[in-house]
Amino acid sequence: MPARDIPLPALPPAASTPPEASSSQESASFSPRDRLALLAVCLAALMSGLEISSVPVILPILEHSLQGSFVGMQWIMNGYTIACTAVLMATGTLADRYGRKRVFLYSIVLFGVSSLLCGLAWSTPLLIAARVLQGASGGAMLICLVAVLSRQFSHPGMRAKAFSAWGIIFGIGLGFGPLVGGIIVALSDWRWVFWVHVFIAVATWVLAIASVEESRDPQAGKLDVAGTVALSLAVLGLAYFVTQGADHGFTSATALVALAVSGVSLCVFLRAETHASHPMFDFSVFRVRNFSGALLGSAGMNFSFWPMVIYLPIYFQGALGQDAATAGASLLAYTLPTLIFPPLGERLALRYRPGIAIPTGMFVIGAGFLLMRIGSQVDWLTVLPGCLVAGAGLGLTNTPVTNTSTGSVSSARAGMASGIDMSARMISLSMNIALMGFLLVAGVAHYLHSALPALPSGDLGHALANRIASGNLQEAAATLATALPTAMAAPLPLVRAALAHGFGWIMLYGGIAIWVLALASYLTMRTM
């Protein structure tokens, strides 16, 4: 299948029309059944896009409603991404063996059921468990819908139109998800941010079962169980080490055990992939300079842009005092440019080669982060220019990265290359959700102790920093007023300033990190 059209979690590239399709595209027309199948795929893509970008807006509300912690809010997002990583490579094999339509239908049902369970959750652990199931089914659904498009639309012109429609709808879901989530919370309850997917899933399943054609691959390889499990444990262990280590200490027994499990699992994964008859990863592709450089671009976008989607709503609502709907609207400045600039990114790659276009796009993202850091110390209007620049950089980077990662290897290995690309995106996203959360708490704590030398540096200081980082400023201000009554006449402005200071840390980290990866990408792909 055309794996170059499978970006995750970044926006899909604009579908390019194959050369052989240009002469016959006008004569291509969709049958009624094909139209229904395309509608089913687009609804599935809409669900996936909305789920990725609408949930971050409601995290401050979830923290208050479920009496959760900042670490719990991180795992609400990380549970989804790690589960998605775990199923990415395995789903393609299962779909080839047991039927793409069958696995697609199962994944839709599971996504709908898990969305229902997310809305029914009454505690943070239950919501995290439901999000894990939702992430696994969401990842499987995305992989299957691309396979369905590839098999259902055999005519090149029809396939180009179908992939273009899928990319547009998925991008709309990602771009407008924050606004949709904010509006739902403003008009109703946070549970409907999840429950809305139940109705979409039912409609998608009905359309898919009536219109999607079944297909299998009689030559499908065996499922790489050892590689799948080992990679999942390696990612989970490292994410747990960063998240829980920041809360309980990186030298605690729990953190060290998690780190050891991650290291051992990584070794097992490397051994499994070098000895398996049907490995998920063929490490020889890393010798292709363009592929490796593009992979650094995939990681770079998830070192900076996409983790910040999760934390920016906390900044808008906590530091700037916006409500959920207004925060969702503000976040459009960050997400909408990602829908506008991909065609320009593709043109730059064609004119100047990917080795120039990809690092340039990454540099623009980094510039946006540094502009956000400068503007974050003033007000929301001064933050928006940086948001716009960062979103434009993502739009410039994503299409060249996706096309280069698969176009630089042989067609026989394009699917595997796309799987590595998606895994790199999801793994780097999981790690940086945890790392940015750690830096945010550390930045808040640094500001508190600088402004209030009398503040204890033990459990109280750490708890306050976590509370402020999660956006629960009123409770943090009340705690400060109680703990330091003689020093705290007006604690709320101070905790807002502490949150803004913490965001300055992660904005600086995001900008520098992606600039380092941009340089590495340029050096990797440069012409010798």
Coordinates of C-alpha atoms in Angstrom, one line a residue:
M1 CA 0.0 0.0 0.0
P2 CA 1.2 3.6 -0.5
A3 CA 2.8 4.0 2.9
R4 CA 3.9 7.5 2.2
D5 CA 0.4 8.6 3.1
I6 CA 0.6 7.4 6.7
P7 CA 1.8 10.2 9.0
L8 CA 1.2 9.9 12.7
P9 CA 0.7 11.8 14.7
A10 CA 1.6 14.7 12.5
L11 CA -0.6 16.0 9.7
P12 CA -0.9 13.9 6.5
P13 CA 0.9 15.2 3.5
A14 CA -1.0 16.6 0.6
A15 CA -1.7 13.7 -1.7
S16 CA 0.4 13.9 -4.8
T17 CA -1.1 12.7 -8.0
P18 CA 1.0 9.9 -9.5
P19 CA 2.3 10.8 -13.0
E20 CA 0.5 7.9 -14.6
A21 CA -2.7 9.2 -13.1
S22 CA -2.7 12.6 -14.7
S23 CA -4.0 11.5 -18.1
S24 CA -6.7 9.3 -16.7
Q25 CA -7.8 11.2 -13.7
E26 CA -10.7 13.0 -15.4
S27 CA -12.2 9.7 -16.6
A28 CA -12.0 8.2 -13.1
S29 CA -15.3 8.2 -11.2
F30 CA -16.4 6.8 -7.9
S31 CA -19.2 4.2 -7.9
P32 CA -21.9 4.6 -5.2
R33 CA -20.2 1.9 -3.1
D34 CA -16.8 3.6 -3.4
R35 CA -18.3 6.9 -2.3
L36 CA -19.7 5.2 0.9
A37 CA -16.3 3.5 1.5
L38 CA -14.5 6.8 1.2
L39 CA -17.1 8.4 3.5
A40 CA -16.4 5.7 6.1
V41 CA -12.6 6.2 5.8
C42 CA -13.0 10.0 6.2
L43 CA -15.2 9.6 9.3
A44 CA -12.6 7.3 10.8
A45 CA -9.9 9.9 10.0
L46 CA -12.0 12.6 11.5
M47 CA -12.3 10.6 14.7
S48 CA -8.6 10.0 14.9
G49 CA -7.7 13.7 14.3
L50 CA -10.2 15.0 16.8
E51 CA -9.2 12.6 19.5
I52 CA -5.5 13.6 19.2
S53 CA -6.1 17.3 19.5
S54 CA -9.3 17.8 21.4
V55 CA -8.4 16.1 24.6
P56 CA -5.5 18.4 25.6
V57 CA -7.9 21.3 25.9
I58 CA -9.9 19.6 28.7
L59 CA -6.9 18.3 30.7
P60 CA -7.2 21.1 33.3
I61 CA -10.9 20.3 33.7
L62 CA -10.1 16.5 34.0
E63 CA -7.5 17.2 36.7
H64 CA -10.1 19.1 38.8
S65 CA -13.1 16.8 38.0
L66 CA -11.3 13.5 38.6
Q67 CA -9.2 14.8 41.5
G68 CA -6.1 13.7 39.6
S69 CA -2.5 14.8 39.6
F70 CA -0.3 16.4 37.0
V71 CA 1.4 13.1 36.5
G72 CA -2.0 11.5 35.9
M73 CA -2.8 14.1 33.2
Q74 CA 0.5 13.2 31.5
W75 CA -0.5 9.5 31.4
I76 CA -3.9 10.3 30.0
M77 CA -2.0 11.4 26.9
N78 CA 0.9 9.0 27.1
G79 CA -1.3 6.0 27.6
Y80 CA -2.8 6.8 24.2
T81 CA 0.4 7.3 22.4
I82 CA 2.3 4.3 23.8
A83 CA -0.6 2.0 23.0
C84 CA -0.7 3.4 19.5
T85 CA 3.0 2.7 19.1
A86 CA 2.5 -0.9 20.3
V87 CA 0.0 -1.8 17.6
L88 CA 1.4 0.2 14.6
M89 CA 3.6 -2.5 13.1
A90 CA 1.6 -5.5 14.3
T91 CA -1.7 -4.3 12.8
G92 CA -0.5 -4.3 9.2
T93 CA 0.5 -8.0 9.5
L94 CA -2.8 -8.9 11.2
A95 CA -4.8 -7.1 8.5
D96 CA -2.9 -8.7 5.7
R97 CA -3.4 -12.2 7.2
Y98 CA -7.0 -12.0 8.5
G99 CA -8.5 -9.3 6.2
R100 CA -8.2 -5.6 6.1
K101 CA -11.9 -5.0 6.3
R102 CA -12.3 -7.3 9.2
V103 CA -9.6 -5.7 11.3
F104 CA -10.8 -2.3 10.3
L105 CA -14.3 -3.1 11.5
Y106 CA -13.0 -4.5 14.8
S107 CA -10.8 -1.4 15.3
I108 CA -13.9 0.9 14.8
V109 CA -15.9 -1.1 17.3
L110 CA -13.1 -1.0 19.9
F111 CA -12.6 2.7 19.3
G112 CA -16.3 3.4 19.9
V113 CA -16.4 1.2 23.0
S114 CA -13.2 2.7 24.5
S115 CA -14.5 6.2 23.8
L116 CA -17.7 5.3 25.8
L117 CA -15.5 4.0 28.6
C118 CA -13.4 7.2 28.6
G119 CA -16.6 9.2 29.2
L120 CA -17.8 6.8 31.9
A121 CA -14.6 6.9 33.9
W122 CA -14.9 8.3 37.4
S123 CA -11.2 8.3 38.3
T124 CA -7.9 9.1 36.6
P125 CA -6.6 5.4 36.6
L126 CA -9.8 4.3 34.9
L127 CA -9.6 7.0 32.3
I128 CA -5.9 6.1 31.6
A129 CA -6.9 2.4 31.2
A130 CA -9.7 3.4 28.7
R131 CA -7.2 5.7 26.9
V132 CA -4.8 2.8 26.4
L133 CA -7.6 0.8 24.7
Q134 CA -8.6 3.9 22.7
G135 CA -5.0 4.4 21.6
A136 CA -4.5 0.8 20.5
S137 CA -7.8 0.8 18.5
G138 CA -7.1 4.3 17.1
G139 CA -3.6 3.2 15.8
A140 CA -5.1 0.1 14.3
M141 CA -7.9 2.0 12.7
L142 CA -5.5 4.5 11.0
I143 CA -3.3 1.7 9.6
C144 CA -6.3 -0.2 8.3
L145 CA -8.0 2.8 6.7
V146 CA -4.9 3.4 4.6
A147 CA -4.9 -0.2 3.5
V148 CA -8.6 0.0 2.7
L149 CA -8.0 3.1 0.5
S150 CA -5.1 1.4 -1.3
R151 CA -7.1 -1.7 -2.1
Q152 CA -10.5 -0.2 -2.7
F153 CA -9.4 2.4 -5.2
S154 CA -7.3 0.6 -7.7
H155 CA -7.5 3.3 -10.4
P156 CA -4.6 5.7 -9.9
G157 CA -6.7 8.8 -10.4
M158 CA -9.4 7.6 -8.0
R159 CA -6.7 6.6 -5.5
A160 CA -5.2 10.1 -5.6
K161 CA -8.6 11.7 -5.0
A162 CA -9.3 9.3 -2.1
F163 CA -6.0 9.9 -0.4
S164 CA -6.4 13.7 -0.9
A165 CA -9.9 13.6 0.8
W166 CA -8.5 11.5 3.6
G167 CA -5.6 13.8 4.2
I168 CA -7.9 16.9 4.2
I169 CA -10.4 15.4 6.7
F170 CA -7.7 14.1 9.0
G171 CA -6.0 17.5 8.9
I172 CA -9.3 19.3 9.7
G173 CA -9.8 17.0 12.7
L174 CA -6.3 17.8 14.0
G175 CA -6.6 21.5 13.3
F176 CA -10.0 22.2 14.7
G177 CA -9.9 19.6 17.5
P178 CA -8.9 22.1 20.2
L179 CA -11.8 24.4 19.3
V180 CA -14.3 21.5 19.1
G181 CA -13.1 20.3 22.5
G182 CA -13.4 23.7 24.0
I183 CA -16.9 24.3 22.6
I184 CA -18.2 20.9 23.8
V185 CA -16.9 21.7 27.4
A186 CA -18.5 25.2 27.3
L187 CA -21.9 23.9 26.2
S188 CA -22.0 20.5 28.0
D189 CA -19.7 18.2 30.0
W190 CA -16.1 17.0 29.4
R191 CA -17.5 13.5 28.9
W192 CA -19.0 14.4 25.6
V193 CA -15.5 15.1 24.2
F194 CA -15.2 11.3 24.3
W195 CA -18.8 10.3 23.8
V196 CA -19.2 12.2 20.5
H197 CA -16.9 9.5 19.0
V198 CA -19.4 6.8 19.9
F199 CA -21.9 8.1 17.4
I200 CA -19.3 8.7 14.7
A201 CA -18.0 5.2 15.2
V202 CA -21.5 3.7 14.8
A203 CA -22.0 5.6 11.5
T204 CA -18.5 4.6 10.3
W205 CA -19.1 0.9 11.1
V206 CA -22.4 0.9 9.3
L207 CA -20.9 2.5 6.2
A208 CA -17.8 0.3 6.3
I209 CA -19.6 -3.0 6.6
A210 CA -21.8 -2.1 3.6
S211 CA -19.2 -0.7 1.3
V212 CA -15.6 -1.7 2.1
E213 CA -14.2 -4.5 0.0
E214 CA -12.4 -7.3 1.8
S215 CA -8.8 -8.1 0.9
R216 CA -6.0 -10.3 2.2
D217 CA -2.4 -11.0 1.4
P218 CA -1.8 -14.8 1.0
Q219 CA 2.0 -14.1 1.4
A220 CA 1.6 -12.3 4.7
G221 CA 4.5 -12.8 7.1
K222 CA 4.3 -13.9 10.7
L223 CA 3.5 -11.5 13.4
D224 CA 6.7 -10.3 15.2
V225 CA 5.4 -10.8 18.7
A226 CA 8.8 -10.6 20.4
G227 CA 9.7 -7.3 18.7
T228 CA 6.3 -5.8 19.3
V229 CA 6.3 -6.6 23.0
A230 CA 9.9 -5.6 23.6
L231 CA 9.6 -2.3 21.8
S232 CA 6.4 -1.5 23.8
L233 CA 8.1 -2.3 27.1
A234 CA 11.1 -0.2 26.2
V235 CA 9.0 2.9 25.5
L236 CA 6.7 2.3 28.5
G237 CA 9.7 1.8 30.8
L238 CA 11.5 5.0 29.7
A239 CA 8.3 7.1 29.8
Y240 CA 7.6 5.8 33.3
F241 CA 11.1 6.5 34.4
V242 CA 10.9 10.2 33.3
T243 CA 7.4 10.7 34.6
Q244 CA 7.5 8.9 37.9
G245 CA 11.2 9.7 38.5
A246 CA 10.3 13.4 38.4
D247 CA 7.7 12.8 41.0
H248 CA 9.5 10.4 43.4
G249 CA 13.1 10.8 42.5
F250 CA 15.2 9.4 39.7
T251 CA 17.2 7.3 42.1
S252 CA 14.2 5.7 43.7
A253 CA 13.8 1.9 43.4
T254 CA 10.7 2.3 41.2
A255 CA 12.4 4.6 38.8
L256 CA 15.5 2.5 38.6
V257 CA 13.5 -0.7 37.9
A258 CA 11.6 1.1 35.1
L259 CA 14.9 2.2 33.6
A260 CA 16.3 -1.3 33.8
V261 CA 13.2 -2.8 32.2
S262 CA 13.4 -0.3 29.4
G263 CA 17.1 -1.0 28.8
V264 CA 16.7 -4.8 28.8
S265 CA 13.6 -4.6 26.6
L266 CA 15.5 -2.4 24.1
C267 CA 18.3 -5.0 23.9
V268 CA 15.7 -7.8 23.4
F269 CA 14.1 -5.8 20.7
L270 CA 17.4 -5.2 18.9
R271 CA 18.3 -8.9 19.1
A272 CA 14.8 -9.9 18.0
E273 CA 14.9 -7.7 14.9
T274 CA 18.3 -8.8 13.8
H275 CA 17.4 -12.5 14.1
A276 CA 13.7 -12.6 13.1
S277 CA 12.7 -14.1 9.8
H278 CA 10.0 -11.4 9.4
P279 CA 11.3 -8.4 11.4
M280 CA 9.3 -5.2 11.9
F281 CA 12.5 -3.1 11.5
D282 CA 15.1 -3.6 8.8
F283 CA 18.0 -1.6 10.2
S284 CA 19.8 -1.5 6.9
V285 CA 17.6 1.3 5.8
F286 CA 19.4 3.6 8.2
R287 CA 22.3 3.5 5.8
V288 CA 20.2 5.5 3.3
R289 CA 21.2 9.1 4.2
N290 CA 17.9 10.7 3.1
F291 CA 15.9 8.2 5.1
S292 CA 17.9 8.8 8.3
G293 CA 17.8 12.6 7.8
A294 CA 14.0 12.4 7.3
L295 CA 13.7 10.3 10.4
L296 CA 15.4 13.0 12.4
G297 CA 12.8 15.4 11.0
S298 CA 10.0 13.0 12.3
A299 CA 11.5 12.9 15.7
G300 CA 12.1 16.7 15.7
M301 CA 8.4 17.5 15.1
N302 CA 7.6 15.4 18.2
F303 CA 10.4 16.8 20.3
S304 CA 8.7 20.2 20.1
F305 CA 5.5 20.9 18.2
W306 CA 3.1 18.0 19.1
P307 CA 4.0 17.7 22.9
M308 CA 3.3 21.4 23.2
V309 CA -0.2 20.9 21.8
I310 CA -0.8 19.1 25.1
Y311 CA 0.6 21.8 27.3
L312 CA -0.4 25.0 25.6
P313 CA -4.1 24.7 26.8
I314 CA -2.7 24.7 30.4
Y315 CA -0.8 27.9 29.6
F316 CA -3.8 29.6 28.0
Q317 CA -6.2 28.6 30.8
G318 CA -3.8 28.9 33.7
A319 CA -1.3 31.6 33.0
L320 CA -3.6 33.7 30.8
G321 CA -6.9 33.0 32.6
Q322 CA -8.8 31.9 29.5
D323 CA -11.8 29.5 29.6
A324 CA -11.7 26.2 27.7
A325 CA -13.5 27.5 24.6
T326 CA -11.3 30.6 24.3
A327 CA -8.2 28.4 24.9
G328 CA -9.3 26.2 22.0
A329 CA -9.8 29.2 19.8
S330 CA -6.4 30.5 20.7
L331 CA -4.8 27.2 19.9
L332 CA -6.1 27.5 16.3
A333 CA -3.2 29.9 15.8
Y334 CA -0.9 26.9 16.5
T335 CA -2.7 24.3 14.5
L336 CA -4.3 25.9 11.5
P337 CA -1.0 26.9 9.8
T338 CA -0.2 23.2 9.6
L339 CA -3.1 22.9 7.1
I340 CA -2.0 25.8 4.9
F341 CA 1.8 25.3 4.5
P342 CA 2.2 21.6 3.4
P343 CA 2.0 22.4 -0.4
L344 CA 4.7 25.0 0.1
G345 CA 6.8 22.5 1.9
E346 CA 6.4 20.0 -0.9
R347 CA 7.4 22.7 -3.5
L348 CA 10.5 23.6 -1.5
A349 CA 11.5 19.9 -1.3
L350 CA 11.2 19.5 -5.1
R351 CA 13.1 22.7 -5.8
Y352 CA 15.9 22.6 -3.2
R353 CA 15.9 18.9 -2.3
P354 CA 14.7 17.4 1.0
G355 CA 18.1 17.9 2.6
I356 CA 17.5 21.7 2.6
A357 CA 13.7 21.8 2.9
I358 CA 13.4 19.5 6.0
P359 CA 16.0 21.3 8.2
T360 CA 14.6 24.7 7.1
G361 CA 11.1 23.7 8.2
M362 CA 12.5 22.4 11.5
F363 CA 14.4 25.7 12.0
V364 CA 11.2 27.6 11.5
I365 CA 9.5 25.5 14.2
G366 CA 12.4 26.3 16.6
A367 CA 12.1 30.0 15.7
G368 CA 8.4 29.9 16.6
F369 CA 9.2 28.4 19.9
L370 CA 11.7 31.1 20.8
L371 CA 9.2 33.7 19.7
M372 CA 6.6 32.1 22.0
R373 CA 9.0 32.2 24.9
I374 CA 9.6 35.9 24.4
G375 CA 5.9 36.7 24.0
S376 CA 4.9 34.4 26.9
Q377 CA 6.2 37.0 29.4
V378 CA 3.7 39.6 28.2
D379 CA 0.2 38.5 27.2
W380 CA -1.7 36.1 24.9
L381 CA -1.5 38.4 21.8
T382 CA 2.3 38.4 22.0
V383 CA 2.3 34.6 22.1
L384 CA 0.2 34.1 19.0
P385 CA 2.9 35.2 16.5
G386 CA 5.2 32.5 17.8
C387 CA 2.3 30.0 17.6
L388 CA 1.7 30.9 13.9
V389 CA 5.4 30.6 13.0
A390 CA 5.7 27.2 14.7
G391 CA 2.6 25.9 13.0
A392 CA 3.9 27.1 9.6
G393 CA 7.2 25.3 10.3
L394 CA 5.3 22.1 11.0
G395 CA 3.4 22.5 7.7
L396 CA 6.7 23.0 5.9
T397 CA 8.4 20.0 7.5
N398 CA 5.8 17.3 7.5
T399 CA 5.2 16.6 3.8
P400 CA 8.9 16.4 2.8
V401 CA 9.6 14.2 5.9
T402 CA 6.8 11.7 5.1
N403 CA 7.6 11.6 1.3
T404 CA 11.3 11.3 1.8
S405 CA 11.2 8.6 4.5
T406 CA 9.4 6.2 2.1
G407 CA 10.5 7.6 -1.3
S408 CA 14.2 7.1 -0.4
V409 CA 13.9 3.3 -0.2
S410 CA 12.7 0.7 -2.6
S411 CA 9.0 0.2 -3.1
A412 CA 9.3 -3.3 -1.5
R413 CA 10.4 -1.7 1.7
A414 CA 8.2 1.4 1.6
G415 CA 5.7 0.0 4.1
M416 CA 8.4 -1.0 6.6
A417 CA 10.0 2.4 6.2
S418 CA 6.7 4.1 6.9
G419 CA 6.3 2.0 10.0
I420 CA 9.7 3.1 11.3
D421 CA 8.7 6.7 10.6
M422 CA 5.5 6.4 12.5
S423 CA 7.2 4.6 15.3
A424 CA 9.8 7.3 15.6
R425 CA 7.1 9.9 15.8
M426 CA 5.1 8.1 18.5
I427 CA 8.1 7.2 20.6
S428 CA 9.6 10.7 20.5
L429 CA 6.1 12.1 21.3
S430 CA 5.7 9.8 24.3
M431 CA 9.2 10.7 25.6
N432 CA 8.7 14.4 25.2
I433 CA 5.3 14.5 26.8
A434 CA 7.1 13.2 29.9
L435 CA 10.2 15.3 29.5
M436 CA 8.3 18.6 28.9
G437 CA 6.2 17.8 31.9
F438 CA 9.3 17.3 34.0
L439 CA 10.8 20.6 32.8
L440 CA 7.5 22.5 33.4
V441 CA 7.3 21.4 37.0
A442 CA 11.0 22.1 37.5
G443 CA 10.6 25.6 36.0
V444 CA 7.6 26.4 38.2
A445 CA 9.5 25.1 41.3
H446 CA 12.6 27.2 40.4
Y447 CA 10.4 30.4 40.3
L448 CA 8.6 29.6 43.5
H449 CA 11.8 29.1 45.5
S450 CA 13.4 32.2 43.9
A451 CA 10.4 34.4 44.8
L452 CA 9.7 32.7 48.2
P453 CA 13.0 31.7 49.9
A454 CA 10.9 30.7 53.0
L455 CA 9.0 28.1 51.0
P456 CA 9.9 24.6 52.1
S457 CA 11.8 22.6 49.4
G458 CA 10.3 19.3 50.4
D459 CA 6.9 17.8 49.7
L460 CA 5.0 21.1 50.0
G461 CA 7.1 22.8 47.4
H462 CA 6.9 19.9 45.0
A463 CA 3.2 19.5 45.5
L464 CA 2.6 23.2 44.8
A465 CA 4.8 23.0 41.6
N466 CA 2.8 20.0 40.4
R467 CA -0.5 21.7 41.2
I468 CA 0.5 24.9 39.4
A469 CA 1.9 23.0 36.4
S470 CA -1.5 21.2 36.0
G471 CA -3.3 24.6 35.9
N472 CA -4.9 24.3 39.3
L473 CA -3.9 27.8 40.3
Q474 CA -6.7 28.7 42.7
E475 CA -6.0 25.8 44.9
A476 CA -2.3 26.5 44.7
A477 CA -2.8 30.1 45.6
A478 CA -5.0 29.1 48.6
T479 CA -2.3 26.7 49.8
L480 CA 0.4 29.3 49.5
A481 CA -1.7 31.8 51.5
T482 CA -2.2 29.2 54.2
A483 CA 1.5 28.1 54.3
L484 CA 3.0 31.6 54.2
P485 CA 0.3 34.0 55.6
T486 CA 2.8 36.8 56.4
A487 CA 4.5 36.7 53.0
M488 CA 1.5 36.1 50.7
A489 CA -0.9 39.1 50.4
A490 CA -1.8 38.3 46.8
P491 CA -0.7 34.8 45.8
L492 CA -2.6 34.3 42.6
P493 CA -0.5 36.7 40.4
L494 CA 2.6 34.9 41.8
V495 CA 1.4 31.4 40.8
R496 CA 0.5 32.7 37.4
A497 CA 4.0 34.1 37.0
A498 CA 5.4 30.8 38.2
L499 CA 3.4 28.9 35.5
A500 CA 4.6 31.4 32.8
H501 CA 8.2 30.9 33.9
G502 CA 7.8 27.1 33.7
F503 CA 6.5 27.4 30.2
G504 CA 9.4 29.6 29.3
W505 CA 11.6 26.6 30.2
I506 CA 9.8 24.1 27.9
M507 CA 9.5 26.7 25.1
L508 CA 13.2 27.2 25.2
Y509 CA 13.8 23.4 25.3
G510 CA 11.5 22.8 22.3
G511 CA 13.3 25.5 20.3
I512 CA 16.8 24.3 21.1
A513 CA 16.1 20.6 20.7
I514 CA 14.6 20.9 17.3
W515 CA 17.4 23.2 16.1
V516 CA 19.9 20.5 17.2
L517 CA 18.0 17.9 15.3
A518 CA 17.7 20.2 12.3
L519 CA 21.5 20.5 12.2
A520 CA 21.8 16.7 12.5
S521 CA 19.3 16.2 9.7
Y522 CA 21.1 18.7 7.5
L523 CA 24.5 17.0 8.1
T524 CA 23.0 13.6 7.5
M525 CA 21.5 14.4 4.2
R526 CA 24.0 16.9 2.9
T527 CA 25.6 16.1 -0.5
M528 CA 29.1 14.7 0.1

